Tab-separated table of C-alpha atoms in Angstrom:
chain	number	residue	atom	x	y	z
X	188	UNK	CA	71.259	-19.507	-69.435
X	189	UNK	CA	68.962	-19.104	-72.365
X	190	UNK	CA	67.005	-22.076	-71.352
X	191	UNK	CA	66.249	-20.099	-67.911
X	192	UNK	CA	65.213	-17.284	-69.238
X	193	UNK	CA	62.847	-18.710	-72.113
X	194	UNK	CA	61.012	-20.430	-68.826
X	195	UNK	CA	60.928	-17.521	-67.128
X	196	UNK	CA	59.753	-15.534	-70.126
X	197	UNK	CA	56.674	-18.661	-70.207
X	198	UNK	CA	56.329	-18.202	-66.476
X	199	UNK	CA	55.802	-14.119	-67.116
X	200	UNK	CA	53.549	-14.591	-69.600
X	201	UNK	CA	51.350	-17.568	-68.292
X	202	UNK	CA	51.109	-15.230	-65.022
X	203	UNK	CA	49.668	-12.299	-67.593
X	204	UNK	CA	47.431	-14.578	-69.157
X	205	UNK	CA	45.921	-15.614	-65.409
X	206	UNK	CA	45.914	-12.281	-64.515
X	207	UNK	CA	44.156	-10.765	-68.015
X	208	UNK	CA	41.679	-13.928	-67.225
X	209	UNK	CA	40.549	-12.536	-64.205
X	210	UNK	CA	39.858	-9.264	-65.486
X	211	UNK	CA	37.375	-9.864	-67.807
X	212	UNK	CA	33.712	-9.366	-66.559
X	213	UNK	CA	32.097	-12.754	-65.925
X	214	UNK	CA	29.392	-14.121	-67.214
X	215	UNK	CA	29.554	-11.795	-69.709
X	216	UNK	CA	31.991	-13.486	-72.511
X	217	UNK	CA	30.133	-16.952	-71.472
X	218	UNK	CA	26.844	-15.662	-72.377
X	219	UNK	CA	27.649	-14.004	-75.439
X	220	UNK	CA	29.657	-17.071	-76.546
X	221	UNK	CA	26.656	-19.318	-75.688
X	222	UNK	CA	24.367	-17.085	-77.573
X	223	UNK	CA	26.711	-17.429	-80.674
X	224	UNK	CA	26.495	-21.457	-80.353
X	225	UNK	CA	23.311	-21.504	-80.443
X	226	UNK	CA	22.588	-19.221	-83.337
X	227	UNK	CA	25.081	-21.268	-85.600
X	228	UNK	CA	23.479	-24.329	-84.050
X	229	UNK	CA	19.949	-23.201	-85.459
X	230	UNK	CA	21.835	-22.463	-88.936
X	231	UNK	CA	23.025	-25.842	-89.252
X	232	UNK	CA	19.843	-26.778	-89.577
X	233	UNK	CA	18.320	-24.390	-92.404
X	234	UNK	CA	16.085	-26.338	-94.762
X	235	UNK	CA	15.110	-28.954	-92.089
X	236	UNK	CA	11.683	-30.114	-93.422
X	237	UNK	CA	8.479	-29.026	-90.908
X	238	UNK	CA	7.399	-31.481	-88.855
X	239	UNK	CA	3.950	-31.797	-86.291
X	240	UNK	CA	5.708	-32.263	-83.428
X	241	UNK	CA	9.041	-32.755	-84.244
X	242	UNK	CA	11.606	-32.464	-82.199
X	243	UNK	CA	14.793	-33.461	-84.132
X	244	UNK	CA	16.886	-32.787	-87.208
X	245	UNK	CA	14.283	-35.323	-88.968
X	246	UNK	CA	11.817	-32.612	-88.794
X	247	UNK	CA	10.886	-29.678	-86.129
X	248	UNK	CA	7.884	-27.431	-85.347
X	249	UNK	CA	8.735	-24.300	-84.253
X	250	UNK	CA	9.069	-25.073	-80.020
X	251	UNK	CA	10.305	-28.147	-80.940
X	252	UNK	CA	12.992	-26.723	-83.307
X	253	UNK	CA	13.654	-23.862	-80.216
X	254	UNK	CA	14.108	-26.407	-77.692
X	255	UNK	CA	16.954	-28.278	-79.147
X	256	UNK	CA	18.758	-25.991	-80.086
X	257	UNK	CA	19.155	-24.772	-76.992
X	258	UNK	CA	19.497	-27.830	-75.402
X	259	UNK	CA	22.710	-28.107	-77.450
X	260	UNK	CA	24.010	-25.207	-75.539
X	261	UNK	CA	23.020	-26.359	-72.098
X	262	UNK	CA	19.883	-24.215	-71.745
X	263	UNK	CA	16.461	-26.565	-70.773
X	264	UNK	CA	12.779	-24.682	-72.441
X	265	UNK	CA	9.579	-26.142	-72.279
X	266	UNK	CA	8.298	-27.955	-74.985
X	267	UNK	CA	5.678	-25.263	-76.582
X	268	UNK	CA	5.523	-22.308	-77.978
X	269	UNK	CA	2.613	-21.373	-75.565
X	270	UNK	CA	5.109	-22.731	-72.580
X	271	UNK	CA	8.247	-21.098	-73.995
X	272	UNK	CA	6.436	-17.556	-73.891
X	273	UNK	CA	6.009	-18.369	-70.288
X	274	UNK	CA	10.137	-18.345	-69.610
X	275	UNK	CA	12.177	-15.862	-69.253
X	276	UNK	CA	12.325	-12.065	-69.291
X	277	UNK	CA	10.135	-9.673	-71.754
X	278	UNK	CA	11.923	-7.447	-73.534
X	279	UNK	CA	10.455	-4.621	-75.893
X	280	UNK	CA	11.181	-5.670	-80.007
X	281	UNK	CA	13.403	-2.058	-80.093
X	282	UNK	CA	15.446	-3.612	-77.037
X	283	UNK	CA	16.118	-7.093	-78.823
X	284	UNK	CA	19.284	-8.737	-79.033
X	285	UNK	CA	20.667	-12.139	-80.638
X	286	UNK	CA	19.372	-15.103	-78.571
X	287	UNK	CA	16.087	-13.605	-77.319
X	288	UNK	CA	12.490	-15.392	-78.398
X	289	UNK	CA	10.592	-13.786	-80.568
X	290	UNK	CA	6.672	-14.978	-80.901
X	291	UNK	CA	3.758	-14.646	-82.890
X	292	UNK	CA	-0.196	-15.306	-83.321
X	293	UNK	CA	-2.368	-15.962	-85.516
X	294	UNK	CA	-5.322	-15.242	-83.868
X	295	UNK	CA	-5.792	-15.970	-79.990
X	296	UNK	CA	-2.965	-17.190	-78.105
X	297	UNK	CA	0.723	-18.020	-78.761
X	298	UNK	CA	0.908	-20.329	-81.965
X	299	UNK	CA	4.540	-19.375	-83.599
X	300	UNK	CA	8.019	-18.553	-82.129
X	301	UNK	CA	11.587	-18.203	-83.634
X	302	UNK	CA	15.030	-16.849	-82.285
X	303	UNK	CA	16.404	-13.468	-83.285
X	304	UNK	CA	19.529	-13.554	-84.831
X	305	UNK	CA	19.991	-9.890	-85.523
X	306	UNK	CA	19.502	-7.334	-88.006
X	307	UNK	CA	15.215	-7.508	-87.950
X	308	UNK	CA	16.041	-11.012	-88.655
X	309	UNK	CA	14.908	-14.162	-86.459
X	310	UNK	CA	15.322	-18.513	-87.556
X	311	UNK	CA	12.178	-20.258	-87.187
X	312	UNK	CA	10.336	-23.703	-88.347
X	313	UNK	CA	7.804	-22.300	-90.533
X	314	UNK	CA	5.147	-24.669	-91.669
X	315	UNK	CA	5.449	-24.225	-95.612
X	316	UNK	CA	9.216	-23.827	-96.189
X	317	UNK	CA	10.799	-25.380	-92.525
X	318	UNK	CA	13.332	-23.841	-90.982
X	319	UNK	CA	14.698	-21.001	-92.692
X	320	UNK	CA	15.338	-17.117	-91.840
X	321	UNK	CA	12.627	-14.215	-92.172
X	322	UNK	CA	12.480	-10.934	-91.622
X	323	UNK	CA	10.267	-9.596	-88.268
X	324	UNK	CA	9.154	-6.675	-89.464
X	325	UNK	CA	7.624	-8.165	-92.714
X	326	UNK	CA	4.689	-6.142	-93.428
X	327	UNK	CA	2.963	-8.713	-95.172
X	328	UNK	CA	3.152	-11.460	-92.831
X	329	UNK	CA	5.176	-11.857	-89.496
X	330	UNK	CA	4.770	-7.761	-88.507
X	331	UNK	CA	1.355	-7.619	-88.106
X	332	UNK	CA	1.512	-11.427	-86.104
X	333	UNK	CA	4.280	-9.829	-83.611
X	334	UNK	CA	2.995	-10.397	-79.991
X	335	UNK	CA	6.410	-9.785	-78.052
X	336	UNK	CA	9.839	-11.105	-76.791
X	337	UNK	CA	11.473	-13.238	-73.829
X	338	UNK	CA	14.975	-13.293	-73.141
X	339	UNK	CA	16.064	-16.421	-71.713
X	340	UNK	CA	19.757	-16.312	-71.947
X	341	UNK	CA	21.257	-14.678	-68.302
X	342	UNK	CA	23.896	-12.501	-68.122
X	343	UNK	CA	23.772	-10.594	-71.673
X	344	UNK	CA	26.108	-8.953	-73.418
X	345	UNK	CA	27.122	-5.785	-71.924
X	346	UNK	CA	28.797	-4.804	-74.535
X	347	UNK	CA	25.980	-4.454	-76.388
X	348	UNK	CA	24.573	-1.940	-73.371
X	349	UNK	CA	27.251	0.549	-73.899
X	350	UNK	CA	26.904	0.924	-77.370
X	351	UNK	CA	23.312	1.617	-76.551
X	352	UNK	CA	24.206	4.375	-74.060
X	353	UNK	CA	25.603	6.423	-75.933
X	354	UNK	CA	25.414	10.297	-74.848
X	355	UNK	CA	22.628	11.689	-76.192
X	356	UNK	CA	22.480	15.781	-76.952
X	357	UNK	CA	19.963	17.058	-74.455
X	358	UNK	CA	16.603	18.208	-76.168
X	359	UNK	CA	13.637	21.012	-75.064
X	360	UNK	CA	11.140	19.064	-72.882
X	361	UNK	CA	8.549	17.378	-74.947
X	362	UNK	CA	11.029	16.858	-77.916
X	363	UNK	CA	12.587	13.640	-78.383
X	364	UNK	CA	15.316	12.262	-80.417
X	365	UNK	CA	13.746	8.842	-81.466
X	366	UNK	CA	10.366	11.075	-82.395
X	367	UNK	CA	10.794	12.522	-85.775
X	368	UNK	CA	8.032	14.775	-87.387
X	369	UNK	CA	7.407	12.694	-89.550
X	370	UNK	CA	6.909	9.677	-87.320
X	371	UNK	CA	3.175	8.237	-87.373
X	372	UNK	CA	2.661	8.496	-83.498
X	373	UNK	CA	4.500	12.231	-83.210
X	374	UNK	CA	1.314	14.120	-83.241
X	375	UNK	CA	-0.031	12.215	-80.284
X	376	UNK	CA	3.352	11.813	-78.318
X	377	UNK	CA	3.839	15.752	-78.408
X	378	UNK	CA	0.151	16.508	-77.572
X	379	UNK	CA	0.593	14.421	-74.410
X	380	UNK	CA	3.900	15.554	-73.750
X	381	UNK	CA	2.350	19.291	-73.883
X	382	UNK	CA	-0.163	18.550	-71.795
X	383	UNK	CA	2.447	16.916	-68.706
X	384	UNK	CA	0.911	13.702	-69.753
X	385	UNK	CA	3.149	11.395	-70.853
X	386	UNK	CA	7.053	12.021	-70.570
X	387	UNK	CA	10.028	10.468	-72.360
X	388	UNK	CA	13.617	9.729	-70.454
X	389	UNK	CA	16.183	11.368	-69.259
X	390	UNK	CA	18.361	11.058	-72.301
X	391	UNK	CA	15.340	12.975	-74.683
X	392	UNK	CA	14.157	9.731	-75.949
X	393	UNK	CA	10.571	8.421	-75.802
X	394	UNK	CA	11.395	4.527	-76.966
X	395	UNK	CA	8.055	4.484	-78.718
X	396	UNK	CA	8.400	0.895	-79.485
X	397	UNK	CA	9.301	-0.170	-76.058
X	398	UNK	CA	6.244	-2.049	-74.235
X	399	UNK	CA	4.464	0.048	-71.575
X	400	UNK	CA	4.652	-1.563	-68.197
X	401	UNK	CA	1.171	-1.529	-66.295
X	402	UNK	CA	3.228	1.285	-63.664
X	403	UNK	CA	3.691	3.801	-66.374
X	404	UNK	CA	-0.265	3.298	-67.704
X	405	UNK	CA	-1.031	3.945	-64.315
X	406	UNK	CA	1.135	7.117	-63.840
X	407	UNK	CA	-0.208	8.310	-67.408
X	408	UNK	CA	-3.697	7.463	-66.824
X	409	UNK	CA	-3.654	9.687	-63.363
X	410	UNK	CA	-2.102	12.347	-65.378
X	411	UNK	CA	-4.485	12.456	-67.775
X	412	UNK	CA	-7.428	11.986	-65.349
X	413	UNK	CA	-6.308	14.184	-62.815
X	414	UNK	CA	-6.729	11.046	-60.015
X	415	UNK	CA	-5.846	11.581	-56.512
X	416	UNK	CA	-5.309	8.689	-53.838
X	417	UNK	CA	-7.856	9.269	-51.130
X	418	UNK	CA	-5.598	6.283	-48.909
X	419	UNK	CA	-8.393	3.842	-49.477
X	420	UNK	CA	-6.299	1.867	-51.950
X	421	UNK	CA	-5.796	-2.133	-51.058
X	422	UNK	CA	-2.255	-3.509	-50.350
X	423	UNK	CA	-0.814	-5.029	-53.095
X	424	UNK	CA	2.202	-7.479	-52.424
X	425	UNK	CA	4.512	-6.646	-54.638
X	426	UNK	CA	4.042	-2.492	-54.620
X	427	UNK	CA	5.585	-0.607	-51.306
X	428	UNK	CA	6.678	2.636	-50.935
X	429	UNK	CA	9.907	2.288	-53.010
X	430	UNK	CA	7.849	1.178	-56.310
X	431	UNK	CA	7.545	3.804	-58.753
X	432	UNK	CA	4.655	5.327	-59.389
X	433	UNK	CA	2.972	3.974	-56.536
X	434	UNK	CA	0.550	7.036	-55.803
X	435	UNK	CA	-0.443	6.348	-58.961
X	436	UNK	CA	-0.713	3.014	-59.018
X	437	UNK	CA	-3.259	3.809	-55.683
X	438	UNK	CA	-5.245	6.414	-57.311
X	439	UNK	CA	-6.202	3.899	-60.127
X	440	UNK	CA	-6.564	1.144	-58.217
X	441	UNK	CA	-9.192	3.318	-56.271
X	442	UNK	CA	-10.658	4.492	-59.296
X	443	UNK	CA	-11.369	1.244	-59.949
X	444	UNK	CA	-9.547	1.311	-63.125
X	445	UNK	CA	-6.592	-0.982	-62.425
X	446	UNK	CA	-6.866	-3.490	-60.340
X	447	UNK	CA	-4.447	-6.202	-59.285
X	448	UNK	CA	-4.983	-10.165	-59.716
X	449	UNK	CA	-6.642	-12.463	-57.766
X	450	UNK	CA	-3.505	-12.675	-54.956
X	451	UNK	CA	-3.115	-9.114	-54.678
X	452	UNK	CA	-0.287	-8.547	-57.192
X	453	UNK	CA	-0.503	-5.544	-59.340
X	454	UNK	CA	2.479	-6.393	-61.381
X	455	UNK	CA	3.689	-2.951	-61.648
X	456	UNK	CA	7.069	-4.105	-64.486
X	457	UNK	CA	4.733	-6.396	-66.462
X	458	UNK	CA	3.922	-5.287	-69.883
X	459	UNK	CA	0.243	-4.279	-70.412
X	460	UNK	CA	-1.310	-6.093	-73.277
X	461	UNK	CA	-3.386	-4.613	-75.669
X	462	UNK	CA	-6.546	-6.502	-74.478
X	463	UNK	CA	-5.708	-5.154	-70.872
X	464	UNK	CA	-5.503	-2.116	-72.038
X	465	UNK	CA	-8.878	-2.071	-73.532
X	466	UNK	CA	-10.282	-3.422	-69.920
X	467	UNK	CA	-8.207	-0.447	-68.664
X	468	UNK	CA	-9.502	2.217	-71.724
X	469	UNK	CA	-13.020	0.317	-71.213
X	470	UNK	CA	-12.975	1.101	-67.204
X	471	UNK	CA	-11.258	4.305	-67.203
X	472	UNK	CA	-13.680	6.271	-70.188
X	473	UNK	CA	-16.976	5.068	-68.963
X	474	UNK	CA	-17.174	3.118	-72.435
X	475	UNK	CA	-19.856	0.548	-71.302
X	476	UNK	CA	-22.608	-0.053	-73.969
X	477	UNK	CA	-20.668	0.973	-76.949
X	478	UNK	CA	-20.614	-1.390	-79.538
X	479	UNK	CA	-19.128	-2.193	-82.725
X	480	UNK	CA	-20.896	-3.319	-85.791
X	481	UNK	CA	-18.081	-4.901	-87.268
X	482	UNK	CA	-15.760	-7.757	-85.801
X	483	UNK	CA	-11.759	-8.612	-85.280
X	484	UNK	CA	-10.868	-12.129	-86.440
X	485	UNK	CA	-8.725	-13.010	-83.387
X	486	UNK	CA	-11.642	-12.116	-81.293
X	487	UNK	CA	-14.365	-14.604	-81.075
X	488	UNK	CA	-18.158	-13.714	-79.177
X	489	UNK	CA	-16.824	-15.801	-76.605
X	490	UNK	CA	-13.402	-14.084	-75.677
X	491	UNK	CA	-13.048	-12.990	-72.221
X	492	UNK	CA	-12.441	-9.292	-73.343
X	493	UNK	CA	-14.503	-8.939	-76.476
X	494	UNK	CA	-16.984	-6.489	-75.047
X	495	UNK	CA	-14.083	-4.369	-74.438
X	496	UNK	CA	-12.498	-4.876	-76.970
X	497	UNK	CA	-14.918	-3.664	-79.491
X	498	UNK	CA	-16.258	-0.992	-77.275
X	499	UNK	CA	-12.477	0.546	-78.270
X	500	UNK	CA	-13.434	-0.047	-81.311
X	501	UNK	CA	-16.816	1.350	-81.528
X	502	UNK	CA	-15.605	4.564	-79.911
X	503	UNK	CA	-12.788	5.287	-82.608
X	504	UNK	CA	-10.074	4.871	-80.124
X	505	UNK	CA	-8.521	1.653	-82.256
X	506	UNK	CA	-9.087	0.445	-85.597
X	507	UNK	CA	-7.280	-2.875	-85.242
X	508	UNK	CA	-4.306	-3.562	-88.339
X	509	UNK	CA	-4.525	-3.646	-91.943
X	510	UNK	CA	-5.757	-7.757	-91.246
X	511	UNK	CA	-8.432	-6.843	-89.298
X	512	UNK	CA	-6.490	-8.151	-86.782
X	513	UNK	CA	-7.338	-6.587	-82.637
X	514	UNK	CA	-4.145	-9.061	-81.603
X	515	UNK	CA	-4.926	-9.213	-78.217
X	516	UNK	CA	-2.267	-10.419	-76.798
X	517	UNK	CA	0.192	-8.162	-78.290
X	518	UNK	CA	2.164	-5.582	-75.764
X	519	UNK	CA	1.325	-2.672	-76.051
X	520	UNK	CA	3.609	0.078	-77.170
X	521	UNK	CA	4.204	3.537	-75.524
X	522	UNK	CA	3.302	4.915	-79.324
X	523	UNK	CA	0.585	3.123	-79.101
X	524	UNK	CA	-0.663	3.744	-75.923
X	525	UNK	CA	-0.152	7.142	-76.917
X	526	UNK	CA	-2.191	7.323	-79.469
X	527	UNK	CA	-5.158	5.352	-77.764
X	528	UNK	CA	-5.001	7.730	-74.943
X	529	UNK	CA	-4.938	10.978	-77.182
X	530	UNK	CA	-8.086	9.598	-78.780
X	531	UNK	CA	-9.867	8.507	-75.760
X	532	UNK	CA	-9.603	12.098	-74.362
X	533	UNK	CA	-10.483	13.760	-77.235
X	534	UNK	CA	-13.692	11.637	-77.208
């Protein structure tokens, strides 16, 4: 008797355990779990010795030192940095979250990359020290050299999501609870936000470090401009009448201010650069013969958007960072953008 009911007792409980199995979300543990392995995969490896090239515990560079560790957990990345920035999904630096790529120039073009690990923090090969653990945010290196982040890991955490969505008190329009007074951008943001200009979310928060997508600078542009669609607008691909902002995306378009690629994509959820958005700042405020009497060091004479570049300069609307650094490249925040579009219509 007490053998059958210690096997039925197992039978109960291996039937919970199938049954709490099925209930958990999936995909969700698995990525998580993945995201772990590979973070303590890229610690094993702290003090591995820089390498040109190298691809191996002997010695990494920094794509090479990327792509194996994730090949240890299943996930296949090109081979450079340059390559790697191509992958994936782009996800503002205030939305980051362990696993995602984190990369950096120098001057023109990708030339650095590392995986966050949490906490500001990301693992990288650096050239002096190899692979070790900085902080992003350092001001005297790797936070002026921030151009933006892909996440290549599907499926991520949700948990992570619901902390994030927490209820949020509900503020006076044009106050925000991520915008302090004493925040660098605030004047700007609550100019523009006075003016029905710019607008934050639903939950009073502005997410000034989020990247703007080209959609929004073409709904804040319009704003600011007063555009109207006149219907003579080309087609683009991927924008139909469910995209958002798509009057506005139109009215620019016709304006001549944004324009799509050369297949008729307008790429309405891609980030905006900041040298885009000078093209776009260059376009949209007539800035054409300006010029600048000083120079960036990640633009060279012969960069494809130098003219506009330091036409944004020459007309106060940027200054560049404490480097004398344009990184052009870089997304663009909505603080930013903010505060380039205050000063271009105060011009």
């Amino acid at each position: 008797m007490a053998i059958l009911v210690k096997r039925s007792l197992v039978g109960v409980l291996g039937l919970f355990m199938l049954l709490a199995s099925f209930s958990i979300q999936p995909g969700v543990s698995e990525a998580a779990g993945k995201v772990d392995e590979i973070i303590a995969e890229a610690k094993k490896h702290m003090g591995t010795p820089y390498q040109w090239g190298g691809t191996t515990p002997g010695g990494f560079d920094c794509s090479g030192f990327i792509q194996y560790t994730f090949k240890k957990a299943g996930e296949e990345l090109p081979r450079t940095a340059a390559e790697q920035y191509g992958v994936g999904k782009s996800v503002s630096k205030s939305d980051l979250r362990k696993g995602d790529l984190v990369f950096f120039s120098h001057g023109s073009g990708i030339q650095h990359n590392g995986i966050y690990i949490g906490n500001g923090q990301f693992i990288h090969s650096s050239t002096s020290k190899g692979v070790i653990i900085s902080q992003l945010d350092d001001p005297y290196y790797w936070g002026d050299r921030y151009v933006g982040a892909k996440r290549v890991i599907a499926n991520e955490d949700k948990a992570q999501e619901a902390v994030k969505s927490q209820e949020l008190e509900p503020l006076p329009e044009g106050e925000y609870h991520d915008v302090e007074d004493d925040y660098w951008a605030y004047n700007s943001i609550s100019e523009l936000a006075d003016q029905k200009i710019m607008s934050g979310y639903g939950d009073s928060t502005f997410k000034p470090s989020t990247s703007i997508t080209r959609a929004e600078a073409a709904a804040y542009l319009t704003n600011a401009l007063d555009l109207s669609h006149d219907g003579s607008s080309k087609d683009f691909h991927d924008v139909n009448g469910d995209t958002e902002h798509v009057e506005a995306i139109q009215a620019v378009n016709e304006a001549g201010i944004i324009t799509g690629d050369k297949d008729d994509n307008f790429m309405p959820e891609d980030p905006l650069t900041r040298q885009h958005m000078a093209v776009i700042f260059y376009r949209a405020f007539e800035l054409n013969g300006v010029t600048y009497d000083k120079e960036f060091i990640d633009v060279s004479e012969d960069h494809p958007y130098a003219k506009h570049i330091h036409a944004l300069a020459g007309s106060g609307i940027t200054t560049g960072n404490s480097n004398n650094e344009f990184e052009p490249r870089r997304e663009t925040t909505r603080a930013h953008f903010a505060v380039f579009l205050e000063r271009a219509l105060e011009r």
